[in-house]
N, CA, C and O atoms as a printed pandas DataFrame, in Angstrom:
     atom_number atom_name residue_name chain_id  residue_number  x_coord  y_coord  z_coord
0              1         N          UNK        A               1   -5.713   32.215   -0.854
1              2        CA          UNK        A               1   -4.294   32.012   -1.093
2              3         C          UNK        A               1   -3.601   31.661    0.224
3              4         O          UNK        A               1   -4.022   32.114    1.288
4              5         N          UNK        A               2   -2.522   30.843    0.152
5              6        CA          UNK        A               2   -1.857   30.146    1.393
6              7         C          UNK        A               2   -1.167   31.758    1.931
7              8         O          UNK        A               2   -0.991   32.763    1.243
8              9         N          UNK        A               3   -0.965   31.607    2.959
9             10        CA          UNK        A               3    0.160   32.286    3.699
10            11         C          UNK        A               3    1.383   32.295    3.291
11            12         O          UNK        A               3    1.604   31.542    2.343
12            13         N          UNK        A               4    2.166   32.834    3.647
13            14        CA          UNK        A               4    3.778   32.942    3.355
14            15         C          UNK        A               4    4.364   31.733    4.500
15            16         O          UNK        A               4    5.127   30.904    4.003
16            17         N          UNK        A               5    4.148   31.629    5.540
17            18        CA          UNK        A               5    4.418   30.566    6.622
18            19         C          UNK        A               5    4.263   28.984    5.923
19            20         O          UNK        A               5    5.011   28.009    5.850
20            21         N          UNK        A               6    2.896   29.291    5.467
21            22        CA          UNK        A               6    2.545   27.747    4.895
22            23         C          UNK        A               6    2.976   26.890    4.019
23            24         O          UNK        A               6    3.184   25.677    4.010
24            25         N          UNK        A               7    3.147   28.465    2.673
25            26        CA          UNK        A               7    4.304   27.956    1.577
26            27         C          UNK        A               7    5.361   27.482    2.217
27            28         O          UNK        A               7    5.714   26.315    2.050
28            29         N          UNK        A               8    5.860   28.130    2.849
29            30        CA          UNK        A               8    7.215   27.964    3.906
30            31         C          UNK        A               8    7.706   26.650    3.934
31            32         O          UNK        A               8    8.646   26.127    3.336
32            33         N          UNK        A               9    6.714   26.120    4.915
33            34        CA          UNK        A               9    6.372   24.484    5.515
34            35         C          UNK        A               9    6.189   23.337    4.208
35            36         O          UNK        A               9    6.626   22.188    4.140
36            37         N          UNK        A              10    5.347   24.142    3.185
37            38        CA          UNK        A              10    5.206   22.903    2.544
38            39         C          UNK        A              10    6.223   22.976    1.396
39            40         O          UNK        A              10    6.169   22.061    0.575
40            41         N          UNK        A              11    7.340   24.146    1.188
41            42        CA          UNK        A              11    8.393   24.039    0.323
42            43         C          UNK        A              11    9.392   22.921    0.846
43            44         O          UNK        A              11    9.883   22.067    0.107
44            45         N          UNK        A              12    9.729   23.072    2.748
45            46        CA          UNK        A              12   10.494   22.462    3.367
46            47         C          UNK        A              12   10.190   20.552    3.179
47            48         O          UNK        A              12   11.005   19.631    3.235
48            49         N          UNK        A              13    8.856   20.534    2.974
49            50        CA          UNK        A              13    8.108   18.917    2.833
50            51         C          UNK        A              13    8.269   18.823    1.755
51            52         O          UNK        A              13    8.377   17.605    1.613
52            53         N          UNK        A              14    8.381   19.295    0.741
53            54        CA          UNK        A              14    8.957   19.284   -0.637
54            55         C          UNK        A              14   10.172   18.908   -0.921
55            56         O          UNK        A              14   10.346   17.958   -1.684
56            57         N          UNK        A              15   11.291   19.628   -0.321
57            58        CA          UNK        A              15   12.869   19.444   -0.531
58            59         C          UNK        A              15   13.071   18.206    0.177
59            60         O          UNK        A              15   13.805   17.300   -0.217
60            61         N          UNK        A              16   12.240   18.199    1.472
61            62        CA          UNK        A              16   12.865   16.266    2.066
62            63         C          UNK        A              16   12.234   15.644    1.479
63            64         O          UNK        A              16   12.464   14.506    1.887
64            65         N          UNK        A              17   11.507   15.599    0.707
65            66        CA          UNK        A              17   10.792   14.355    0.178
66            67         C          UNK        A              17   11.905   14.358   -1.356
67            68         O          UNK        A              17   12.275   13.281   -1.823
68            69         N          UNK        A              18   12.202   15.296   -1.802
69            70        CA          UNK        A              18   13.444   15.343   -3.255
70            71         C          UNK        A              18   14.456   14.734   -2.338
71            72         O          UNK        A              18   14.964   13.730   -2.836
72            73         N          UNK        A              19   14.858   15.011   -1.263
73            74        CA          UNK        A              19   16.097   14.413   -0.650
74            75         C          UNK        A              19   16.021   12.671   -0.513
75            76         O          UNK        A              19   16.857   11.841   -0.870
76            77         N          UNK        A              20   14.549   12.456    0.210
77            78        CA          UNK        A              20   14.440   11.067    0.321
78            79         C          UNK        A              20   14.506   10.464   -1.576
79            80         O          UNK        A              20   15.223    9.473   -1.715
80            81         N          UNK        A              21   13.988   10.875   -2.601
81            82        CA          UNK        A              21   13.429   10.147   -3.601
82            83         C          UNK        A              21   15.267   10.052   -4.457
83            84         O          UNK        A              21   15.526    9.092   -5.182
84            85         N          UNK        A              22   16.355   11.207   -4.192
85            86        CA          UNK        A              22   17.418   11.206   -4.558
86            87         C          UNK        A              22   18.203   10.261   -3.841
87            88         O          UNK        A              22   19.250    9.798   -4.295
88            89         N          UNK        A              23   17.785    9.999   -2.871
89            90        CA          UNK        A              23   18.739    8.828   -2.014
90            91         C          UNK        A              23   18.331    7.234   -2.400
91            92         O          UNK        A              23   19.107    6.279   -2.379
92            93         N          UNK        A              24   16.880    7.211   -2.761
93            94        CA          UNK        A              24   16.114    6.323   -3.553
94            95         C          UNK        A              24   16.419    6.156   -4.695
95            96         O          UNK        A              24   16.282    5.026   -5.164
96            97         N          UNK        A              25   16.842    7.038   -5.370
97            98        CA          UNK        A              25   17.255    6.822   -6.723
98            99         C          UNK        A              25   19.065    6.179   -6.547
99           100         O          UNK        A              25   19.411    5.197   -7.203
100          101         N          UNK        A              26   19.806    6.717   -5.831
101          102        CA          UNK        A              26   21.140    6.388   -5.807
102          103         C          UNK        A              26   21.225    4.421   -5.321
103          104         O          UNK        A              26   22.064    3.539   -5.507
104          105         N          UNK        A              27   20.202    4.468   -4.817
105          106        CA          UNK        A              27   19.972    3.177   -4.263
106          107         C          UNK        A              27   19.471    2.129   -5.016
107          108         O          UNK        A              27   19.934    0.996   -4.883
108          109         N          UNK        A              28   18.542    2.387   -5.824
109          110        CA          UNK        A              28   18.342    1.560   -7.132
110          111         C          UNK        A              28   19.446    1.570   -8.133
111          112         O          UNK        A              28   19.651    0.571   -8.823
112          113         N          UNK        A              29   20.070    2.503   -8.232
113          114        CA          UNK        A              29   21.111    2.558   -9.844
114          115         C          UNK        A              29   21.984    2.007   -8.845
115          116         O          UNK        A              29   22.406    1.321   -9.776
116          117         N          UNK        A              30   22.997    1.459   -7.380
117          118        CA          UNK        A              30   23.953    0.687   -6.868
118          119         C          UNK        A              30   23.333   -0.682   -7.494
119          120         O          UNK        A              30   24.034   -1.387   -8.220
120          121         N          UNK        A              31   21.306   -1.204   -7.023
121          122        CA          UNK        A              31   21.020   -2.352   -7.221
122          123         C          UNK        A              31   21.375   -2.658   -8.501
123          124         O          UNK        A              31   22.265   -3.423   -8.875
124          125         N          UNK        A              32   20.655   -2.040   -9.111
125          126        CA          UNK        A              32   20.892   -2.570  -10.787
126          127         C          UNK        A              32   21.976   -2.322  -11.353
127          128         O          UNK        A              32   21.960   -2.411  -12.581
128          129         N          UNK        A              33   23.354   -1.908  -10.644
129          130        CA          UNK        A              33   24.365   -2.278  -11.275
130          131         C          UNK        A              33   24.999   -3.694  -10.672
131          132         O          UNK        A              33   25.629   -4.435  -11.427
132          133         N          UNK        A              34   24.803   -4.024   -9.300
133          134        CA          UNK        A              34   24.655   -5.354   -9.258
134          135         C          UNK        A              34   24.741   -6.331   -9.422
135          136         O          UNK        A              34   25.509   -7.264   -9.184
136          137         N          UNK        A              35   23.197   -5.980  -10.236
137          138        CA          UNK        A              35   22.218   -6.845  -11.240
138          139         C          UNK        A              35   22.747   -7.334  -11.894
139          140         O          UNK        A              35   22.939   -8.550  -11.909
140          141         N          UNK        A              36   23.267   -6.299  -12.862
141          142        CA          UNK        A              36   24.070   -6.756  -14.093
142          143         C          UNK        A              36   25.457   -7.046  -13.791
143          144         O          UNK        A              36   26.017   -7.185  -14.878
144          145         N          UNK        A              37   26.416   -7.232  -12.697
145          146        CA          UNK        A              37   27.491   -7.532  -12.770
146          147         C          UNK        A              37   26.935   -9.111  -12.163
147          148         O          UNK        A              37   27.829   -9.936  -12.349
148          149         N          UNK        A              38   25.856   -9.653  -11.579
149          150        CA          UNK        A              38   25.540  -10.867  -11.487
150          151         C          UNK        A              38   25.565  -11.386  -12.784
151          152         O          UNK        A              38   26.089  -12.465  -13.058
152          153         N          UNK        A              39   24.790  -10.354  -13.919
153          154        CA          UNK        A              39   24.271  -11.287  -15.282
154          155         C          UNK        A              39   25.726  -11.909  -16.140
155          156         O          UNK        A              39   25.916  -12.862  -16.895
156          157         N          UNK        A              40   26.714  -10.663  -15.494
157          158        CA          UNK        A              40   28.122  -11.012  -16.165
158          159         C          UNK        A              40   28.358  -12.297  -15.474
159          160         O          UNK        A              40   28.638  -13.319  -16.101
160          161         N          UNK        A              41   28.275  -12.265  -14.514
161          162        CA          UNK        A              41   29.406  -13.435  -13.444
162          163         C          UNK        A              41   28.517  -14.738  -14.161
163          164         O          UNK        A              41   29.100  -15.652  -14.743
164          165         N          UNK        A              42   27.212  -14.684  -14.043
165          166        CA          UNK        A              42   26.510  -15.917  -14.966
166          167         C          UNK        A              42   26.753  -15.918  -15.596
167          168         O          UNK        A              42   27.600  -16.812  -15.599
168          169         N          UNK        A              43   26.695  -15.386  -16.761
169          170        CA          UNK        A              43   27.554  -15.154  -18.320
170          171         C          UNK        A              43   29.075  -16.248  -18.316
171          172         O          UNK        A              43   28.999  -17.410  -18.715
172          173         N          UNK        A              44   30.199  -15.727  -17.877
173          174        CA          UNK        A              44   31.385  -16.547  -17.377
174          175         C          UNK        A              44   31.231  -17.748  -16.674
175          176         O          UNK        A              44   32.084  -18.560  -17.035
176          177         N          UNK        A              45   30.518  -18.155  -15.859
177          178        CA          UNK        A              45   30.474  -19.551  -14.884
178          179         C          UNK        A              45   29.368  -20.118  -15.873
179          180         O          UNK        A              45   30.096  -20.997  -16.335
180          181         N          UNK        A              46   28.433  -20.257  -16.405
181          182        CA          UNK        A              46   27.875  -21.079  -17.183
182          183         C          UNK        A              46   28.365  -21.602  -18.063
183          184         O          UNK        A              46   27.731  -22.639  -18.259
184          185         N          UNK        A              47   29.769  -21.432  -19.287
185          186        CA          UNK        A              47   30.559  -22.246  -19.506
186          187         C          UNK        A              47   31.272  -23.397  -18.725
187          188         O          UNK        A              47   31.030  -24.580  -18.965
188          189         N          UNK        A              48   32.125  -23.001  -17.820
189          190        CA          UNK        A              48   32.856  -23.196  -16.855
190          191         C          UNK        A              48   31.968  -24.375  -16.013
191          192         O          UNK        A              48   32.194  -25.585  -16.007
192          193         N          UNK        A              49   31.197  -23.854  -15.506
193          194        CA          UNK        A              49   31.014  -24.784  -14.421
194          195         C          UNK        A              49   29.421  -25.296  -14.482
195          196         O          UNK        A              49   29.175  -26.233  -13.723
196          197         N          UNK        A              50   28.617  -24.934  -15.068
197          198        CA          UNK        A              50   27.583  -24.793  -15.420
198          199         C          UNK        A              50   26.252  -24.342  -13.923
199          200         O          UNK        A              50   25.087  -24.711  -13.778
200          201         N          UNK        A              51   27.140  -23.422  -13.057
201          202        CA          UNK        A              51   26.529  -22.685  -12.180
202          203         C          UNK        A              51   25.680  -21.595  -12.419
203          204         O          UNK        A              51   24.644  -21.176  -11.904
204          205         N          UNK        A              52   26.740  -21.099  -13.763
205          206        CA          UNK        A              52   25.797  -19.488  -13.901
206          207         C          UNK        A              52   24.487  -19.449  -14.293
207          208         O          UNK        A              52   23.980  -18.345  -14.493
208          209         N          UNK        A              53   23.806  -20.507  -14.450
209          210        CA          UNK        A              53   22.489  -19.937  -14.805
210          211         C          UNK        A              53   21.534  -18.896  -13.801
211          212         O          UNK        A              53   21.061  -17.799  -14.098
212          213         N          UNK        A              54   21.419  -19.770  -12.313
213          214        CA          UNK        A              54   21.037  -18.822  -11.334
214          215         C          UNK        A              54   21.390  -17.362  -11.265
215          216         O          UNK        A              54   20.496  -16.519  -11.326
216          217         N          UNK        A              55   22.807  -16.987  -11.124
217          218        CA          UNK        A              55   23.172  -15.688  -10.865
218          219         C          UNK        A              55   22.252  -14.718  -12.611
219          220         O          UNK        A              55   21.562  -13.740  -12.901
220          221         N          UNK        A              56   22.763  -15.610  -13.077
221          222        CA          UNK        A              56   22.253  -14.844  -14.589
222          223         C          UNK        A              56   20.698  -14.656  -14.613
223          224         O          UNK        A              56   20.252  -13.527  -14.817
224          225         N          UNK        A              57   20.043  -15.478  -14.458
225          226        CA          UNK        A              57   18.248  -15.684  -14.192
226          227         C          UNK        A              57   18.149  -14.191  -12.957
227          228         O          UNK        A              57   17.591  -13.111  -13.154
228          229         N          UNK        A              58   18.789  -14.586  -11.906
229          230        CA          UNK        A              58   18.032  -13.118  -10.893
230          231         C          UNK        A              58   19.157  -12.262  -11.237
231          232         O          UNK        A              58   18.652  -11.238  -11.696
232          233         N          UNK        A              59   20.270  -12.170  -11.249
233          234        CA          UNK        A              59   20.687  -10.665  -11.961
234          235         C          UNK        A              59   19.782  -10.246  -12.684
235          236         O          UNK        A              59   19.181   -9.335  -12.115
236          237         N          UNK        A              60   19.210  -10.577  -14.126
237          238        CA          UNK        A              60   19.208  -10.075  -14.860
238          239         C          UNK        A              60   17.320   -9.669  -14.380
239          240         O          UNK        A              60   16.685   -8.703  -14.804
240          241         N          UNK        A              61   16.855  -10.648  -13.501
241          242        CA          UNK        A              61   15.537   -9.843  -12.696
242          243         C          UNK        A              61   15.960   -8.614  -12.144
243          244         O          UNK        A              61   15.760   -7.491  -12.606
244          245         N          UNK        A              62   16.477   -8.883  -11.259
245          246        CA          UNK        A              62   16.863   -7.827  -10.773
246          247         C          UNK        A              62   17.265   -6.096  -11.299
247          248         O          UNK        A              62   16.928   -4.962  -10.960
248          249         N          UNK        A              63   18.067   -6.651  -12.191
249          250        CA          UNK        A              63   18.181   -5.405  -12.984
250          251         C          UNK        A              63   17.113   -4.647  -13.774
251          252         O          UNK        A              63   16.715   -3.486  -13.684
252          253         N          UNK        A              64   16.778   -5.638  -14.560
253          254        CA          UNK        A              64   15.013   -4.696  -14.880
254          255         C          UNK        A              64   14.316   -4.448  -13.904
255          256         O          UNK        A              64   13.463   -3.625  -14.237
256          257         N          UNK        A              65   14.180   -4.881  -12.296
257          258        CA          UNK        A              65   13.641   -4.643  -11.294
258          259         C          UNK        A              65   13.497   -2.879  -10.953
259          260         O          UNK        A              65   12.635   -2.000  -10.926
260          261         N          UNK        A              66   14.859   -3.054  -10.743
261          262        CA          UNK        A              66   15.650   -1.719  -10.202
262          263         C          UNK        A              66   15.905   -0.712  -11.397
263          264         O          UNK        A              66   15.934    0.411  -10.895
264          265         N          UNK        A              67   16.064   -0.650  -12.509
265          266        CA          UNK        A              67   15.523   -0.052  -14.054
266          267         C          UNK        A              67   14.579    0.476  -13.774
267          268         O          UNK        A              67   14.679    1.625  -13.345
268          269         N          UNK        A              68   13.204   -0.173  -13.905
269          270        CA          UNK        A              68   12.019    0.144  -13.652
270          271         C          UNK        A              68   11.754    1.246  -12.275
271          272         O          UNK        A              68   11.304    2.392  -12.285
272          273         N          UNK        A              69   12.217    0.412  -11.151
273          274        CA          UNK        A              69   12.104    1.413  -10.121
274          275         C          UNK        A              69   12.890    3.112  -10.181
275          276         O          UNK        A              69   12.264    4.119   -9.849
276          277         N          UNK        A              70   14.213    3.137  -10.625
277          278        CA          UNK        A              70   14.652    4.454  -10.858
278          279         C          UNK        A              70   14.524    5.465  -11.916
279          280         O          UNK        A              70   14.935    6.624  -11.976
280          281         N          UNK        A              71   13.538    4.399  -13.122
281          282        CA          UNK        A              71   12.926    5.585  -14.079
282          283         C          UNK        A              71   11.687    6.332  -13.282
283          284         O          UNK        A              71   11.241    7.478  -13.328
284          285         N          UNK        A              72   11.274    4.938  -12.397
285          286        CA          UNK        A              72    9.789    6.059  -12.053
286          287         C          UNK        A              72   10.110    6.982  -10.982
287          288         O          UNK        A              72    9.413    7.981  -10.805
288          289         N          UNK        A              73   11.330    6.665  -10.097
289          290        CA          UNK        A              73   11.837    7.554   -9.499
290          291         C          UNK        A              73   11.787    9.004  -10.101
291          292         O          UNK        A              73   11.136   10.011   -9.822
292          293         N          UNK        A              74   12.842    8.665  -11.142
293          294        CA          UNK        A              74   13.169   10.058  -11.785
294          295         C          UNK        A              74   11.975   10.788  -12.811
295          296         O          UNK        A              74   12.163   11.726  -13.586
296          297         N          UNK        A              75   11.196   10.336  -12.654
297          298        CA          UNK        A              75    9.387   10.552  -13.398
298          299         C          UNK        A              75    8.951   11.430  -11.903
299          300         O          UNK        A              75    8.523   12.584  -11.887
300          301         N          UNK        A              76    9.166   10.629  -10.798
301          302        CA          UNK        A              76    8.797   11.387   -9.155
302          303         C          UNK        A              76    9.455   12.493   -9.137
303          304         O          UNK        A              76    8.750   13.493   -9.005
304          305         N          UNK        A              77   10.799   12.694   -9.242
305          306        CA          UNK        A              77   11.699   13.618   -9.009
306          307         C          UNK        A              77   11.481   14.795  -10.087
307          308         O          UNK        A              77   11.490   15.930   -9.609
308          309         N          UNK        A              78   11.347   14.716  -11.044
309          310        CA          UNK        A              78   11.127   15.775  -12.138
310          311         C          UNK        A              78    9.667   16.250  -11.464
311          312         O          UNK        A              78    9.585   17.479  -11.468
312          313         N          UNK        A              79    8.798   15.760  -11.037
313          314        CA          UNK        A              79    7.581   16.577  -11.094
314          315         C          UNK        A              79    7.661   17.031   -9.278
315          316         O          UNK        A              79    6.778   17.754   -8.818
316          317         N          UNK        A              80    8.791   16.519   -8.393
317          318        CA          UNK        A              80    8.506   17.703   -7.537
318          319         C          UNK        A              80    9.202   18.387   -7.804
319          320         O          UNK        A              80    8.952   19.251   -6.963
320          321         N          UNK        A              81   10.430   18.980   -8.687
321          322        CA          UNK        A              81   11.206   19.852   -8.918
322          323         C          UNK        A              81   10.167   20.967   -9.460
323          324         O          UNK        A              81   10.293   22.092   -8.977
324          325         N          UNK        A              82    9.032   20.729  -10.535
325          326        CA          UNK        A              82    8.299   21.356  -10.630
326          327         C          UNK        A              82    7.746   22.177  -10.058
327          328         O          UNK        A              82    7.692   23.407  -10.085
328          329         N          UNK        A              83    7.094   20.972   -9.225
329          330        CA          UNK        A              83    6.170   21.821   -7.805
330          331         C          UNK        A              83    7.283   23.014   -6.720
331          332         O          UNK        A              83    6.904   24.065   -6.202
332          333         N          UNK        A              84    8.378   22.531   -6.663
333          334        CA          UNK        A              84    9.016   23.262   -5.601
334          335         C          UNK        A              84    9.169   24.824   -6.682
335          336         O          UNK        A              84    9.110   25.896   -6.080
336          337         N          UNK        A              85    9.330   24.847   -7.994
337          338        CA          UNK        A              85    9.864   25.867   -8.550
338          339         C          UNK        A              85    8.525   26.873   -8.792
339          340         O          UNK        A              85    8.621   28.096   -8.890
340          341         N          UNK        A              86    7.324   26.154   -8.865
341          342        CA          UNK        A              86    6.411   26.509   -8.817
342          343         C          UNK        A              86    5.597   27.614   -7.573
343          344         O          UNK        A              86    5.072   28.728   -7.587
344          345         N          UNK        A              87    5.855   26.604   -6.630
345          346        CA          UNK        A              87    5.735   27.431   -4.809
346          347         C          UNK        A              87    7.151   28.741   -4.804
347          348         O          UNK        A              87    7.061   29.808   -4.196
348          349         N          UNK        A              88    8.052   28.420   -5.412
349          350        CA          UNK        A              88    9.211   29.144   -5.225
350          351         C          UNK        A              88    8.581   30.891   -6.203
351          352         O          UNK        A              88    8.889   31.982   -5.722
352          353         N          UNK        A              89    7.775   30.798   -7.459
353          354        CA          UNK        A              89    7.768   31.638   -7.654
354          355         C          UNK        A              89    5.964   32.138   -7.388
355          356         O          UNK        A              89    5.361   32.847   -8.194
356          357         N          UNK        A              90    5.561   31.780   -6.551
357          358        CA          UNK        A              90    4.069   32.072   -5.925
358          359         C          UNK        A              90    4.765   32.646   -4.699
359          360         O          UNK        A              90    4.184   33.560   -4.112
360          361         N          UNK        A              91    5.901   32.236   -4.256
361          362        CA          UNK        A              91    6.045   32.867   -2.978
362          363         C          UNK        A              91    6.877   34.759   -2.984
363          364         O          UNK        A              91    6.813   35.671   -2.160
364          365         N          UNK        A              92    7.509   34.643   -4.197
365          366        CA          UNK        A              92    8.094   36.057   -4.809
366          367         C          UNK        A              92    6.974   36.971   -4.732
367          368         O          UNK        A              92    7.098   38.133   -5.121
């Protein structure tokens, strides 16, 4: 069985790595909102001017891009919450 020190250390590598993957997550859901305010602006200028196709084509990449990336985020984030609650009651 680990030490009490060790748990220690690797609870602390636990919480920054939830800190980094929460700042990761805030950072994808800014992209992919974006995304989709590109798919709008294409949406409107493709009547108009017949520009919007571009913005609309990578918005709307983009947004499933960054979708994709912050579900698996939050797939990451749920299972170290686990682990930390886990070490939290091995260490009691």
């Amino acid at each position: 069985m680990n030490s009490l020190a060790q748990m220690k250390v690797q609870l602390i590598e636990l919480e920054n790595r939830k800190k980094k993957l929460e700042t990761e997550i805030q950072n994808s859901t800014k992209r992919y909102k974006m995304g989709l305010w590109a798919v709008f602006i294409g949406i409107f200028l493709t009547p108009l001017y017949g520009l919007g196709f571009l913005p609309l084509l990578a918005g709307g990449f983009a947004a499933l891009l960054y979708n994709g990336r912050r579900a698996r985020f939050k797939d990451e984030l749920q299972n170290l919450d686990a682990e930390i609650h886990k070490l939290n009651i091995s260490m009691v």
